[in-house]
Short mmCIF file of C-alpha atoms in Angstrom, two decimals:
data_model
loop_
_atom_site.label_atom_id
_atom_site.label_comp_id
_atom_site.label_asym_id
_atom_site.label_seq_id
_atom_site.Cartn_x
_atom_site.Cartn_y
_atom_site.Cartn_z
CA MET A 11 -16.45 -31.30 45.99
CA GLN A 12 -14.07 -32.70 48.70
CA LEU A 13 -16.97 -33.37 51.18
CA LEU A 14 -19.21 -34.83 48.62
CA ASN A 15 -16.31 -37.11 47.58
CA GLU A 16 -15.66 -38.16 51.04
CA ALA A 17 -19.18 -38.93 51.64
CA GLY A 18 -19.42 -41.17 48.60
CA TYR A 19 -22.07 -38.97 46.75
CA ILE A 20 -20.17 -38.33 43.57
CA GLU A 21 -18.53 -40.61 41.06
CA LYS A 22 -15.36 -40.40 39.09
CA MET A 23 -15.55 -38.56 35.82
CA ASP A 24 -13.60 -39.30 32.70
CA PRO A 25 -11.30 -36.20 31.92
CA ASN A 26 -11.44 -37.20 28.27
CA GLU A 27 -14.86 -36.27 27.92
CA TYR A 28 -14.08 -32.68 28.67
CA ASN A 29 -12.12 -30.07 26.71
CA MET A 30 -9.50 -29.81 29.45
CA HIS A 31 -7.10 -28.41 26.94
CA ASP A 32 -9.15 -25.35 26.60
CA LEU A 33 -8.52 -24.41 30.23
CA PHE A 34 -5.62 -22.51 31.42
CA ASP A 35 -3.01 -24.98 32.84
CA GLU A 36 -3.63 -23.82 36.40
CA TYR A 37 -7.35 -24.65 35.99
CA SER A 38 -6.96 -27.90 34.38
CA ARG A 39 -6.31 -29.63 37.56
CA PHE A 40 -7.99 -27.06 39.81
CA PRO A 41 -7.58 -28.20 43.65
CA GLY A 42 -10.64 -29.91 44.97
CA HIS A 43 -11.92 -31.20 41.61
CA TRP A 44 -9.24 -33.96 41.52
CA LYS A 45 -8.31 -36.59 44.05
CA GLY A 46 -4.98 -37.93 42.89
CA ASP A 47 -5.45 -38.80 39.31
CA ASP A 48 -9.29 -39.00 39.62
CA LEU A 49 -11.40 -36.23 38.38
CA TYR A 50 -14.67 -35.49 40.29
CA SER A 51 -15.94 -32.11 38.94
CA VAL A 52 -15.11 -29.52 36.47
CA ILE A 53 -15.16 -25.73 36.44
CA VAL A 54 -18.19 -24.24 34.68
CA ARG A 55 -17.57 -20.65 35.72
CA PHE A 56 -14.77 -18.63 37.18
CA GLY A 57 -14.61 -14.99 38.31
CA TYR A 58 -13.72 -12.66 40.98
CA LEU A 59 -16.34 -11.16 43.34
CA GLY A 60 -15.50 -7.91 44.96
CA VAL A 61 -17.02 -5.86 47.63
CA SER A 62 -18.12 -2.17 47.19
CA PHE A 63 -19.26 0.25 49.69
CA ASN A 64 -20.91 3.57 50.16
CA THR A 65 -18.28 5.89 51.73
CA THR A 66 -20.95 8.02 53.14
CA ILE A 67 -22.11 5.21 55.26
CA ILE A 68 -18.88 3.48 56.19
CA SER A 69 -15.29 4.41 56.26
CA HIS A 70 -12.51 2.84 54.37
CA GLU A 71 -10.97 1.32 57.44
CA GLU A 72 -14.46 -0.14 58.35
CA ALA A 73 -14.52 -1.66 55.02
CA MET A 74 -11.41 -3.48 55.49
CA ASP A 75 -12.88 -5.76 58.06
CA TYR A 76 -15.45 -8.21 57.02
CA ASN A 77 -17.13 -7.94 60.39
CA ILE A 78 -18.61 -4.64 59.24
CA LEU A 79 -21.08 -6.73 57.16
CA TRP A 80 -22.82 -7.67 60.53
CA ASP A 81 -22.96 -4.25 61.76
CA SER A 82 -26.51 -3.16 62.69
CA LYS A 83 -26.18 0.12 60.80
CA LEU A 84 -26.02 -2.01 57.60
CA THR A 85 -29.12 -3.98 58.31
CA GLY A 86 -31.07 -4.24 55.00
CA LYS A 87 -28.29 -2.67 53.02
CA VAL A 88 -25.98 -5.55 52.31
CA GLY A 89 -26.41 -7.60 49.15
CA HIS A 90 -24.54 -10.45 47.40
CA PHE A 91 -24.56 -11.41 43.77
CA ASP A 92 -24.11 -15.27 43.25
CA TRP A 93 -24.33 -17.33 40.02
CA HIS A 94 -24.97 -20.69 41.64
CA LEU A 95 -28.56 -21.20 40.38
CA PRO A 96 -27.68 -21.30 36.65
CA ASN A 97 -25.16 -24.01 37.46
CA LEU A 98 -27.65 -26.40 39.26
#
């Protein structure tokens, strides 16, 4: 959002049009959605994404470094789940 805002591609939003009181306090003014007192975007989904791995293919130590994701022994075996499309 910060880059879109800096480029002038998005307009200010009225926070009164959204149920901000339904959010946990730490998410009602989520960094990047606000510039000063001006709202530019709202959270529509929140969650944590984790990484799982097959211990017969890579070791715990290898899994602790994100560079393993580019190791040739994992070619065609790495996937990622992302929810961006329903939000568009």
